[in-house]
Short mmCIF file of C-alpha atoms in Angstrom, two decimals:
data_model
loop_
_atom_site.label_atom_id
_atom_site.label_comp_id
_atom_site.label_asym_id
_atom_site.label_seq_id
_atom_site.Cartn_x
_atom_site.Cartn_y
_atom_site.Cartn_z
CA UNK A 159 94.06 118.73 117.11
CA UNK A 160 91.83 121.22 115.37
CA UNK A 161 92.94 123.89 117.83
CA UNK A 162 96.54 123.26 116.95
CA UNK A 163 95.72 123.60 113.26
CA UNK A 164 93.90 126.86 113.85
CA UNK A 165 96.79 128.22 115.84
CA UNK A 166 99.24 127.35 113.10
CA UNK A 167 97.04 128.93 110.44
CA UNK A 168 97.03 132.13 112.44
CA UNK A 169 100.76 131.96 112.73
CA UNK A 170 101.33 131.95 108.98
CA UNK A 171 100.32 135.08 107.16
CA UNK A 172 98.02 133.58 104.47
CA UNK A 173 94.92 131.42 104.97
CA UNK A 174 95.60 127.76 104.20
CA UNK A 175 94.89 126.42 100.72
CA UNK A 176 95.95 122.98 101.91
CA UNK A 177 96.07 121.59 105.42
CA UNK A 178 97.14 118.04 106.21
CA UNK A 179 96.56 116.63 109.67
CA UNK A 180 98.05 113.38 110.91
CA UNK A 181 98.84 112.26 107.38
CA UNK A 182 100.37 108.79 107.35
CA UNK A 183 101.12 106.60 104.38
CA UNK A 184 102.62 103.26 103.62
CA UNK A 185 104.02 101.36 100.69
CA UNK A 186 102.97 97.76 101.12
CA UNK A 187 103.81 97.19 104.78
CA UNK A 188 106.43 99.87 105.06
CA UNK A 189 105.27 103.04 106.77
CA UNK A 190 106.80 105.86 104.83
CA UNK A 191 105.02 108.78 106.46
CA UNK A 192 104.13 109.16 110.14
CA UNK A 193 101.43 111.59 111.18
CA UNK A 194 102.57 114.61 109.19
CA UNK A 195 100.86 117.96 109.86
CA UNK A 196 101.44 120.68 107.33
CA UNK A 197 99.90 123.87 105.99
CA UNK A 198 100.26 125.52 102.65
CA UNK A 199 99.06 129.13 102.52
CA UNK A 200 97.24 130.68 99.55
CA UNK A 201 99.88 131.94 97.15
CA UNK A 202 102.73 130.41 99.10
CA UNK A 203 105.71 128.56 97.68
CA UNK A 204 106.68 125.95 100.21
CA UNK A 205 109.76 123.80 99.80
CA UNK A 206 109.91 120.35 101.32
CA UNK A 207 113.51 119.32 101.81
CA UNK A 208 115.01 116.19 103.17
CA UNK A 209 117.44 113.39 102.49
CA UNK A 210 116.73 110.51 100.14
CA UNK A 211 114.08 108.22 101.56
CA UNK A 212 112.69 110.86 103.92
CA UNK A 213 109.22 110.38 102.47
CA UNK A 214 109.04 113.50 100.32
CA UNK A 215 107.53 111.76 97.28
CA UNK A 216 105.24 109.74 99.53
CA UNK A 217 103.97 112.96 101.06
CA UNK A 218 102.97 114.35 97.65
CA UNK A 219 101.47 111.00 96.62
CA UNK A 220 99.49 110.83 99.85
CA UNK A 221 98.07 114.31 99.26
CA UNK A 222 96.93 113.18 95.79
CA UNK A 223 95.41 110.01 97.25
CA UNK A 224 97.78 107.81 95.26
CA UNK A 225 99.27 105.79 98.11
CA UNK A 226 97.42 104.03 100.91
CA UNK A 227 97.11 106.66 103.61
CA UNK A 228 95.40 107.77 106.81
CA UNK A 229 94.77 111.20 108.19
CA UNK A 230 92.99 114.18 106.78
CA UNK A 231 93.80 116.58 103.98
CA UNK A 232 91.69 119.69 103.59
CA UNK A 233 91.75 121.80 100.46
CA UNK A 234 90.33 125.29 101.03
CA UNK A 235 88.55 123.92 104.06
CA UNK A 236 86.99 120.91 102.36
CA UNK A 237 88.16 117.37 103.09
CA UNK A 238 89.75 115.70 100.05
CA UNK A 239 88.82 112.13 99.09
CA UNK A 240 91.62 109.88 100.21
CA UNK A 241 91.94 107.18 97.53
CA UNK A 242 90.75 108.95 94.42
CA UNK A 243 93.49 110.85 92.56
CA UNK A 244 91.09 111.70 89.71
CA UNK A 245 88.80 113.52 92.15
CA UNK A 246 91.73 115.27 93.83
CA UNK A 247 93.08 116.40 90.46
CA UNK A 248 89.70 117.72 89.40
CA UNK A 249 89.58 119.94 92.51
CA UNK A 250 92.59 121.76 91.07
CA UNK A 251 95.55 120.07 92.73
CA UNK A 252 98.03 118.91 90.12
CA UNK A 253 101.11 116.82 90.76
CA UNK A 254 104.11 116.76 88.46
CA UNK A 255 105.36 113.38 89.60
CA UNK A 256 108.85 112.06 90.00
CA UNK A 257 109.97 110.90 86.56
CA UNK A 258 107.48 113.38 85.04
CA UNK A 259 104.85 110.83 83.98
CA UNK A 260 104.67 112.11 80.42
CA UNK A 261 102.74 110.23 77.77
CA UNK A 262 106.06 109.60 76.04
CA UNK A 263 104.92 108.11 72.72
CA UNK A 264 102.46 110.96 72.20
CA UNK A 265 103.24 114.39 70.79
CA UNK A 266 104.00 117.46 72.87
CA UNK A 267 100.77 118.97 71.64
CA UNK A 268 98.72 115.92 72.69
CA UNK A 269 100.35 115.91 76.13
CA UNK A 270 99.34 119.52 76.63
CA UNK A 271 95.83 118.80 75.43
CA UNK A 272 95.45 115.95 77.91
CA UNK A 273 96.59 118.20 80.73
CA UNK A 274 93.42 120.19 80.08
CA UNK A 275 91.29 117.05 79.84
CA UNK A 276 88.58 118.39 82.12
CA UNK A 277 88.40 121.77 80.42
CA UNK A 278 85.50 122.14 77.98
CA UNK A 279 85.93 125.82 77.11
CA UNK A 280 87.80 126.13 73.78
CA UNK A 281 88.76 129.78 74.19
CA UNK A 282 90.15 129.14 77.67
CA UNK A 283 92.03 126.12 76.30
CA UNK A 284 93.68 128.29 73.65
CA UNK A 285 94.51 130.95 76.21
CA UNK A 286 96.17 128.45 78.56
CA UNK A 287 98.10 126.83 75.73
CA UNK A 288 99.45 130.13 74.53
CA UNK A 289 100.44 131.00 78.07
CA UNK A 290 102.31 127.70 78.51
CA UNK A 291 104.10 128.15 75.19
CA UNK A 292 105.05 131.68 76.21
CA UNK A 293 106.47 130.38 79.50
CA UNK A 294 108.35 127.58 77.74
CA UNK A 295 109.09 128.83 74.21
CA UNK A 296 111.14 125.71 73.51
CA UNK A 297 107.97 123.63 73.55
CA UNK A 298 106.53 125.78 70.78
CA UNK A 299 109.19 124.55 68.36
CA UNK A 300 108.48 120.95 69.32
CA UNK A 301 104.70 120.73 69.33
CA UNK A 302 104.58 117.88 66.81
CA UNK A 303 107.51 116.00 68.30
CA UNK A 304 107.10 112.83 70.31
CA UNK A 305 107.44 113.79 73.99
CA UNK A 306 109.82 110.96 74.84
CA UNK A 307 112.32 112.05 72.21
CA UNK A 308 113.03 115.42 73.84
CA UNK A 309 115.84 116.28 76.23
CA UNK A 310 115.30 115.87 79.95
CA UNK A 311 114.91 119.60 80.46
CA UNK A 312 112.36 119.92 77.69
CA UNK A 313 110.45 116.96 79.09
CA UNK A 314 110.34 118.61 82.49
CA UNK A 315 109.09 121.81 80.89
CA UNK A 316 106.39 119.81 79.15
CA UNK A 317 105.42 118.08 82.39
CA UNK A 318 105.03 121.46 84.12
CA UNK A 319 103.29 122.90 81.05
CA UNK A 320 100.87 120.00 80.99
CA UNK A 321 100.14 120.54 84.68
CA UNK A 322 99.48 124.24 84.01
CA UNK A 323 97.01 123.33 81.26
CA UNK A 324 94.76 121.99 84.03
CA UNK A 325 94.61 125.50 85.49
CA UNK A 326 95.84 124.32 88.89
CA UNK A 327 95.09 126.12 92.13
CA UNK A 328 97.89 124.23 93.83
CA UNK A 329 100.87 122.79 92.00
CA UNK A 330 102.90 119.97 93.54
CA UNK A 331 106.33 119.28 92.06
CA UNK A 332 108.44 116.25 92.84
CA UNK A 333 112.11 117.02 92.24
CA UNK A 334 111.80 118.91 88.97
CA UNK A 335 115.58 119.38 88.87
CA UNK A 336 116.37 115.67 88.95
CA UNK A 337 118.93 114.80 86.30
CA UNK A 338 118.91 118.25 84.69
CA UNK A 339 121.80 120.55 83.88
CA UNK A 340 122.14 123.46 86.35
CA UNK A 341 121.30 126.03 83.67
CA UNK A 342 118.05 124.28 82.74
CA UNK A 343 117.15 123.77 86.38
CA UNK A 344 117.59 127.46 87.00
CA UNK A 345 115.40 128.31 84.02
CA UNK A 346 112.64 126.03 85.28
CA UNK A 347 112.84 127.28 88.86
CA UNK A 348 112.72 130.87 87.62
CA UNK A 349 109.50 130.08 85.81
CA UNK A 350 108.08 128.52 88.95
CA UNK A 351 109.02 131.67 90.85
CA UNK A 352 107.21 133.76 88.25
CA UNK A 353 104.07 131.61 88.51
CA UNK A 354 104.20 131.89 92.28
CA UNK A 355 104.50 135.68 92.17
CA UNK A 356 101.36 135.63 90.03
CA UNK A 357 99.60 133.93 92.92
CA UNK A 358 99.93 130.19 92.26
CA UNK A 359 100.48 128.14 95.41
CA UNK A 360 103.34 125.66 94.93
CA UNK A 361 104.80 122.81 96.92
CA UNK A 362 108.30 122.05 95.74
CA UNK A 363 110.03 118.86 96.82
CA UNK A 364 113.76 119.10 96.24
CA UNK A 365 117.02 117.49 97.13
CA UNK A 366 119.03 120.43 95.84
CA UNK A 367 118.29 122.67 98.79
CA UNK A 368 120.05 125.90 97.75
CA UNK A 369 117.92 126.33 94.63
CA UNK A 370 114.67 125.70 96.46
CA UNK A 371 115.65 128.01 99.31
CA UNK A 372 116.03 130.94 96.92
CA UNK A 373 112.37 130.68 95.95
CA UNK A 374 110.59 129.35 98.99
CA UNK A 375 108.51 131.39 101.41
CA UNK A 376 108.75 128.60 103.91
CA UNK A 377 110.56 125.29 104.29
CA UNK A 378 109.62 122.00 105.84
CA UNK A 379 112.36 119.58 106.66
CA UNK A 380 111.30 115.97 106.35
CA UNK A 381 113.29 113.10 107.80
CA UNK A 382 112.32 109.45 108.19
CA UNK A 383 108.70 110.22 107.41
CA UNK A 384 108.29 113.04 109.95
CA UNK A 385 108.48 116.79 109.73
CA UNK A 386 111.47 117.66 111.86
CA UNK A 387 111.54 121.41 111.33
CA UNK A 388 109.61 124.28 109.82
CA UNK A 389 111.90 127.10 108.79
CA UNK A 390 111.99 130.53 107.33
CA UNK A 391 114.49 130.31 104.45
CA UNK A 392 115.92 133.71 105.44
CA UNK A 393 117.14 132.11 108.66
CA UNK A 394 119.13 129.55 106.74
CA UNK A 395 122.26 131.35 105.68
CA UNK A 396 124.59 128.48 105.01
CA UNK A 397 124.58 124.84 104.13
CA UNK A 398 125.82 124.11 107.64
CA UNK A 399 122.68 125.69 109.05
CA UNK A 400 120.57 123.26 107.07
CA UNK A 401 122.75 120.30 107.97
CA UNK A 402 122.36 121.20 111.63
CA UNK A 403 118.59 120.96 111.25
CA UNK A 404 118.84 117.65 109.43
CA UNK A 405 120.71 116.11 112.29
CA UNK A 406 119.20 118.01 115.19
CA UNK B 285 97.11 65.91 46.34
CA UNK B 286 95.50 69.33 46.61
CA UNK B 287 94.49 71.29 43.58
CA UNK B 288 96.55 74.51 43.72
CA UNK B 289 94.68 76.21 40.89
CA UNK B 290 92.14 77.36 43.45
CA UNK B 291 94.75 79.39 45.31
CA UNK B 292 93.63 82.89 44.27
CA UNK B 293 90.01 82.04 45.11
CA UNK B 294 91.06 80.60 48.44
CA UNK B 295 93.16 83.64 49.27
CA UNK B 296 90.20 85.90 48.58
CA UNK B 297 88.00 84.06 51.04
CA UNK B 298 90.89 83.94 53.53
CA UNK B 299 91.06 87.70 53.27
CA UNK B 300 87.43 88.00 54.35
CA UNK B 301 87.72 85.80 57.41
CA UNK B 302 91.08 87.44 58.15
CA UNK B 303 89.40 90.84 58.37
CA UNK B 304 86.98 89.44 60.91
CA UNK B 305 89.81 87.93 62.98
CA UNK B 306 91.52 91.28 62.74
CA UNK B 307 88.51 93.15 64.11
CA UNK B 308 88.25 90.71 67.01
CA UNK B 309 91.98 91.08 67.61
CA UNK B 310 91.58 94.86 67.74
CA UNK B 311 88.90 94.31 70.38
CA UNK B 312 91.43 92.43 72.50
CA UNK B 313 93.95 95.27 72.07
CA UNK B 314 91.54 98.07 72.96
CA UNK B 315 90.70 96.49 76.32
CA UNK B 316 94.26 95.35 76.96
CA UNK B 317 95.57 98.87 76.33
CA UNK B 318 93.05 100.47 78.64
CA UNK B 319 93.56 98.03 81.48
CA UNK B 320 96.12 95.32 80.89
CA UNK B 321 93.26 92.82 80.88
CA UNK B 322 92.95 90.04 78.30
CA UNK B 323 89.20 89.72 77.86
CA UNK B 324 88.19 86.25 76.75
CA UNK B 325 84.51 87.18 76.65
CA UNK B 326 85.39 88.80 73.32
CA UNK B 327 84.04 85.76 71.47
CA UNK B 328 80.63 86.14 73.11
CA UNK B 329 80.35 89.62 71.60
CA UNK B 330 80.98 88.19 68.12
CA UNK B 331 78.42 85.44 68.59
CA UNK B 332 75.79 87.78 70.03
CA UNK B 333 76.27 90.32 67.24
CA UNK B 334 75.16 87.78 64.66
CA UNK B 335 72.62 86.13 66.95
CA UNK B 336 70.77 89.26 68.08
CA UNK B 337 70.69 90.58 64.52
CA UNK B 338 69.23 87.25 63.40
CA UNK B 339 66.58 87.25 66.15
CA UNK B 340 65.49 90.80 65.35
CA UNK B 341 65.54 90.31 61.59
CA UNK B 342 64.25 86.77 61.13
CA UNK B 343 61.84 86.52 64.05
CA UNK B 344 60.65 90.08 64.52
CA UNK B 345 60.89 91.45 61.01
CA UNK B 346 63.14 94.36 61.89
CA UNK B 347 64.92 95.62 58.74
CA UNK B 348 68.47 94.27 58.55
CA UNK B 349 70.41 97.55 58.89
CA UNK B 350 68.32 98.60 61.88
CA UNK B 351 68.62 95.13 63.42
CA UNK B 352 72.39 95.35 63.05
CA UNK B 353 72.57 98.77 64.70
CA UNK B 354 70.39 97.63 67.61
CA UNK B 355 72.48 94.48 68.02
CA UNK B 356 75.74 96.46 68.09
CA UNK B 357 74.33 98.87 70.67
CA UNK B 358 72.96 96.03 72.81
CA UNK B 359 76.28 94.16 72.74
CA UNK B 360 78.16 97.37 73.61
CA UNK B 361 75.89 97.73 76.65
CA UNK B 362 76.57 94.12 77.56
CA UNK B 363 80.29 94.92 77.34
CA UNK B 364 79.82 97.71 79.88
CA UNK B 365 77.78 95.36 82.08
CA UNK B 366 80.57 92.76 82.05
CA UNK B 367 83.06 95.46 82.93
CA UNK B 368 80.92 96.58 85.87
CA UNK B 369 79.85 93.18 87.19
CA UNK B 370 82.83 90.93 86.45
CA UNK B 371 85.93 92.97 85.72
CA UNK B 372 85.78 96.08 87.91
CA UNK B 373 85.35 94.31 91.27
CA UNK B 374 88.38 92.16 90.46
CA UNK B 375 90.33 95.09 89.08
CA UNK B 376 89.74 97.08 92.25
CA UNK B 377 91.18 94.15 94.18
CA UNK B 378 94.20 94.17 91.89
CA UNK B 379 93.49 90.66 90.64
CA UNK B 380 96.21 89.01 88.58
CA UNK B 381 96.04 88.57 84.81
CA UNK B 382 95.39 84.86 85.36
CA UNK B 383 92.29 85.57 87.47
CA UNK B 384 91.02 88.07 84.90
CA UNK B 385 91.38 85.60 82.04
CA UNK B 386 89.48 82.97 84.01
CA UNK B 387 86.76 85.41 85.05
CA UNK B 388 86.16 86.67 81.52
CA UNK B 389 86.23 83.12 80.20
CA UNK B 390 83.58 82.26 82.78
CA UNK B 391 81.49 85.21 81.57
CA UNK B 392 81.91 83.87 78.03
CA UNK B 393 80.61 80.44 79.06
CA UNK B 394 77.67 81.91 80.97
CA UNK B 395 76.62 83.98 77.94
CA UNK B 396 77.08 80.97 75.67
CA UNK B 397 74.87 78.74 77.84
CA UNK B 398 72.20 81.41 78.31
CA UNK B 399 72.08 81.79 74.54
CA UNK B 400 71.71 78.03 74.16
CA UNK B 401 68.76 78.05 76.57
CA UNK B 402 67.19 81.07 74.90
CA UNK B 403 67.47 80.15 71.21
CA UNK B 404 68.47 76.50 71.10
CA UNK B 405 71.42 74.84 69.44
CA UNK B 406 70.39 75.22 65.80
CA UNK B 407 72.71 77.33 63.66
CA UNK B 408 71.24 80.63 62.49
CA UNK B 409 72.22 82.74 59.57
CA UNK B 410 71.58 86.08 57.95
CA UNK B 411 71.00 86.91 54.28
CA UNK B 412 73.91 88.49 52.44
CA UNK B 413 73.69 92.27 52.56
CA UNK B 414 73.72 92.68 48.76
CA UNK B 415 72.05 89.80 46.96
CA UNK B 416 73.73 89.78 43.55
CA UNK B 417 75.92 87.29 41.72
CA UNK B 418 79.62 87.56 42.58
CA UNK B 419 81.93 89.74 40.54
CA UNK B 420 84.33 87.78 38.36
CA UNK B 421 87.79 89.28 38.31
CA UNK B 422 90.45 87.30 36.47
CA UNK B 423 88.66 84.03 37.10
CA UNK B 424 88.23 84.75 40.80
CA UNK B 425 84.70 85.09 42.13
CA UNK B 426 84.36 87.94 44.59
CA UNK B 427 81.06 87.83 46.47
CA UNK B 428 79.40 91.02 47.55
CA UNK B 429 79.49 89.92 51.18
CA UNK B 430 83.26 89.75 50.92
CA UNK B 431 83.28 93.31 49.67
CA UNK B 432 81.12 94.27 52.65
CA UNK B 433 83.46 92.48 55.03
CA UNK B 434 86.66 93.94 53.66
CA UNK B 435 85.21 97.41 53.08
CA UNK B 436 83.47 97.49 56.46
CA UNK B 437 86.59 96.34 58.26
CA UNK B 438 88.83 98.86 56.57
CA UNK B 439 86.32 101.61 57.32
CA UNK B 440 86.22 100.60 60.98
CA UNK B 441 90.00 100.44 61.23
CA UNK B 442 90.19 103.91 59.71
CA UNK B 443 87.54 105.28 62.07
CA UNK B 444 89.31 103.78 65.06
CA UNK B 445 92.64 105.23 63.99
CA UNK B 446 90.98 108.64 63.69
CA UNK B 447 89.30 108.20 67.07
CA UNK B 448 92.55 107.36 68.84
CA UNK B 449 94.66 110.03 67.17
CA UNK B 450 92.24 112.95 66.73
CA UNK B 451 89.65 113.00 69.51
CA UNK B 452 90.30 114.00 73.09
CA UNK B 453 88.55 110.89 74.42
CA UNK B 454 90.59 108.65 72.13
CA UNK B 455 93.82 110.32 73.18
CA UNK B 456 92.80 109.99 76.83
CA UNK B 457 92.25 106.25 76.32
CA UNK B 458 95.73 105.99 74.85
CA UNK B 459 97.12 108.02 77.73
CA UNK B 460 95.58 105.51 80.16
CA UNK B 461 97.31 102.69 78.33
CA UNK B 462 100.67 104.49 78.36
CA UNK B 463 100.63 105.53 82.01
CA UNK B 464 97.43 105.01 83.97
CA UNK B 465 98.66 106.82 87.08
CA UNK B 466 99.77 109.88 85.14
CA UNK B 467 96.43 109.86 83.34
CA UNK B 468 94.60 109.89 86.67
CA UNK B 469 96.79 112.79 87.78
CA UNK B 470 95.50 114.81 84.80
CA UNK B 471 91.97 114.19 86.03
CA UNK B 472 91.25 111.67 83.25
CA UNK B 473 88.55 109.36 84.67
CA UNK B 474 90.50 106.13 84.20
CA UNK B 475 87.72 103.80 85.32
CA UNK B 476 85.23 105.36 82.90
CA UNK B 477 87.83 104.87 80.16
CA UNK B 478 87.88 101.16 81.03
CA UNK B 479 84.09 100.95 80.67
CA UNK B 480 84.38 102.76 77.35
CA UNK B 481 87.04 100.31 76.20
CA UNK B 482 84.69 97.42 76.93
CA UNK B 483 81.85 99.13 75.07
CA UNK B 484 84.10 99.80 72.11
CA UNK B 485 85.52 96.30 71.80
CA UNK B 486 82.11 94.72 72.37
CA UNK B 487 80.72 96.83 69.54
CA UNK B 488 83.69 95.84 67.36
CA UNK B 489 83.09 92.17 68.11
CA UNK B 490 79.39 92.46 67.34
CA UNK B 491 80.14 94.24 64.07
CA UNK B 492 82.56 91.48 63.08
CA UNK B 493 79.95 88.85 63.99
CA UNK B 494 77.29 90.53 61.85
CA UNK B 495 79.65 90.82 58.87
CA UNK B 496 80.67 87.17 58.92
CA UNK B 497 77.34 85.51 59.73
CA UNK B 498 75.91 85.64 56.16
CA UNK B 499 78.93 83.73 54.80
CA UNK B 500 78.92 81.13 57.58
CA UNK B 501 76.35 80.79 60.33
CA UNK B 502 76.13 81.67 63.96
CA UNK B 503 75.31 79.43 66.89
CA UNK B 504 75.65 79.62 70.65
CA UNK B 505 79.12 78.05 70.51
CA UNK B 506 80.91 79.97 67.74
CA UNK B 507 82.31 82.49 70.22
CA UNK B 508 85.30 80.61 71.60
CA UNK B 509 86.85 79.69 68.23
CA UNK B 510 86.48 83.32 67.11
CA UNK B 511 87.99 84.56 70.37
CA UNK B 512 90.96 82.22 69.95
CA UNK B 513 91.52 83.34 66.37
CA UNK B 514 91.23 87.00 67.37
CA UNK B 515 93.64 86.39 70.25
CA UNK B 516 96.13 84.79 67.87
CA UNK B 517 95.72 87.76 65.52
CA UNK B 518 96.52 90.10 68.41
CA UNK B 519 99.59 88.07 69.44
CA UNK B 520 100.85 87.81 65.89
CA UNK B 521 100.41 91.54 65.37
CA UNK B 522 102.12 92.48 68.64
CA UNK B 523 99.76 92.53 71.62
CA UNK B 524 98.30 95.95 72.29
CA UNK B 525 98.83 97.15 68.72
CA UNK B 526 95.41 97.54 67.08
CA UNK B 527 96.80 97.93 63.58
CA UNK B 528 99.15 95.00 64.14
CA UNK B 529 96.20 92.89 65.25
CA UNK B 530 94.43 93.66 61.99
CA UNK B 531 97.50 92.62 59.99
CA UNK B 532 97.80 89.54 62.19
CA UNK B 533 94.17 88.70 61.45
CA UNK B 534 94.72 88.98 57.71
CA UNK B 535 97.82 86.79 57.91
CA UNK B 536 95.98 84.21 59.98
CA UNK B 537 92.96 84.19 57.64
CA UNK B 538 95.15 83.70 54.59
CA UNK B 539 97.22 80.94 56.20
CA UNK B 540 94.12 79.14 57.41
CA UNK B 541 92.62 79.27 53.94
CA UNK B 542 95.82 77.85 52.44
CA UNK B 543 95.92 75.15 55.10
CA UNK B 544 92.41 74.10 54.19
CA UNK B 545 93.45 73.59 50.57
CA UNK B 546 96.74 71.97 51.46
CA UNK B 547 95.73 69.72 54.31
CA UNK B 548 91.93 69.71 54.44
CA UNK B 549 89.42 71.61 56.54
CA UNK B 550 90.01 69.43 59.58
CA UNK B 551 93.47 70.88 60.02
CA UNK B 552 92.48 74.55 59.79
CA UNK B 553 92.74 75.07 63.56
CA UNK B 554 95.97 73.13 63.68
CA UNK B 555 97.34 75.64 61.20
CA UNK B 556 96.08 78.59 63.27
CA UNK B 557 97.52 77.27 66.53
CA UNK B 558 100.77 76.38 64.80
CA UNK B 559 101.05 80.01 63.73
CA UNK B 560 100.51 81.02 67.35
CA UNK B 561 103.18 78.62 68.61
CA UNK B 562 105.57 79.71 65.89
CA UNK B 563 105.20 83.34 66.88
CA UNK B 564 105.46 82.59 70.59
CA UNK B 565 108.72 80.72 69.94
CA UNK B 566 110.34 82.93 67.36
CA UNK B 567 108.86 86.39 67.67
CA UNK B 568 106.78 86.67 70.84
CA UNK B 569 106.48 90.45 70.44
CA UNK B 570 104.64 90.00 67.13
CA UNK B 571 104.96 91.69 63.75
CA UNK B 572 104.98 95.24 65.07
CA UNK B 573 106.43 94.52 68.52
CA UNK B 574 104.30 94.43 71.66
CA UNK B 575 102.93 97.71 72.97
CA UNK B 576 104.36 97.16 76.44
#
């Protein structure tokens, strides 16, 4: 097993920031993930695509230690605790969950502050906050507003902004485009692309494949809880190509 | 027939006891918000606040303010101990609300009986904090202890409001109550927040117990009635709403006081429980609407 992992690491250009081996997870008695192996390189933007119910959210939750899971996840070579999302988050892995998980009755400003809960340094806090507000200028106008009262797009921006306040080393995003207008989705994905070019490693789970393919360095296709293909997005030239892989 | 000319005087004393119910109700809310747990050991905190202060002051000659501070700190520690020993093991096993209520009630009874063994069944009291004749305002006597109770309660409510809206720790506790999983994903140590919630509501209970003891008495078995009144205050205010619980406590205190005049002291608990039933039937989400 470890040999196979090493071989794969050599195959990708960057050293792995995250490596999962034999990751399985279940919800109650339903197995939603079956022995998934995957690698995320330093600075990589990896898209995980797949139909509804493929286990994409479960995969991200299993990495965070949120769902009952087996297998091993290594972060920069060190094994992550498996049932302790607080510990995983404090290592610098931040998940923007499905549905965003905002503290809706609290203000935008408070949400951002809580994203940096573990940060003690005031100057660094200010720096990060200014950076987030520069990335998402719309949040700047709404700092005092209750998070739940904003539009879906603004809420998604806040969720990503809050995640960035933690100063993540690896950012996991669960369908950030869900329910958003195409224009807003594009704006958000552009920002993610920018962050990635600055060196942030990102795992992007998406149903809207074309958008994710534009950004991704690499693509995993997930189906029925297994990785069925690992692709270079440049090889996928049409929707038919992708569909072929789904059903291969 | 009752003599209604006493009404203003009665309302004033109802206000005092109402503040205490309110503080206890806030204690219920703080723990409920952090964890979804209804902690029926809340009454033990109230009893021990008065009892420990009495033991330190009357038996060991510790000055009253110092005795009170030590008692509050000791009860806060006990709150953390209950969280660790009773609540957390069950919480980790995802015990149901019903199990939690029983377990905390059991903790309440254990503390009550241990207190009985330690100090006996005789009621204990504390001197009033300011020993001066009551102020007379428009024919209504306002004792200094009442001023302490009302002033102390309002100060605590203000401090709590500031804690929850201004400090990072307070905001993190609120975040846990809004969405515990999302809070964990931000790296907020959710289980430490639960311990903190127990410390905070234990301290609140002890403070309430110390405030009220000079006007009544404390004994090993005063905890449960206080817990029930505080619980009613929390329900009436809208469970999980600290400020609502305080309003609920005031309302309950005033109604109880009126019931004593109208129907006699024996029916004071009937009045309180009737209020509870009334709210459960007509407005189960309370004055302000339940937090969840």
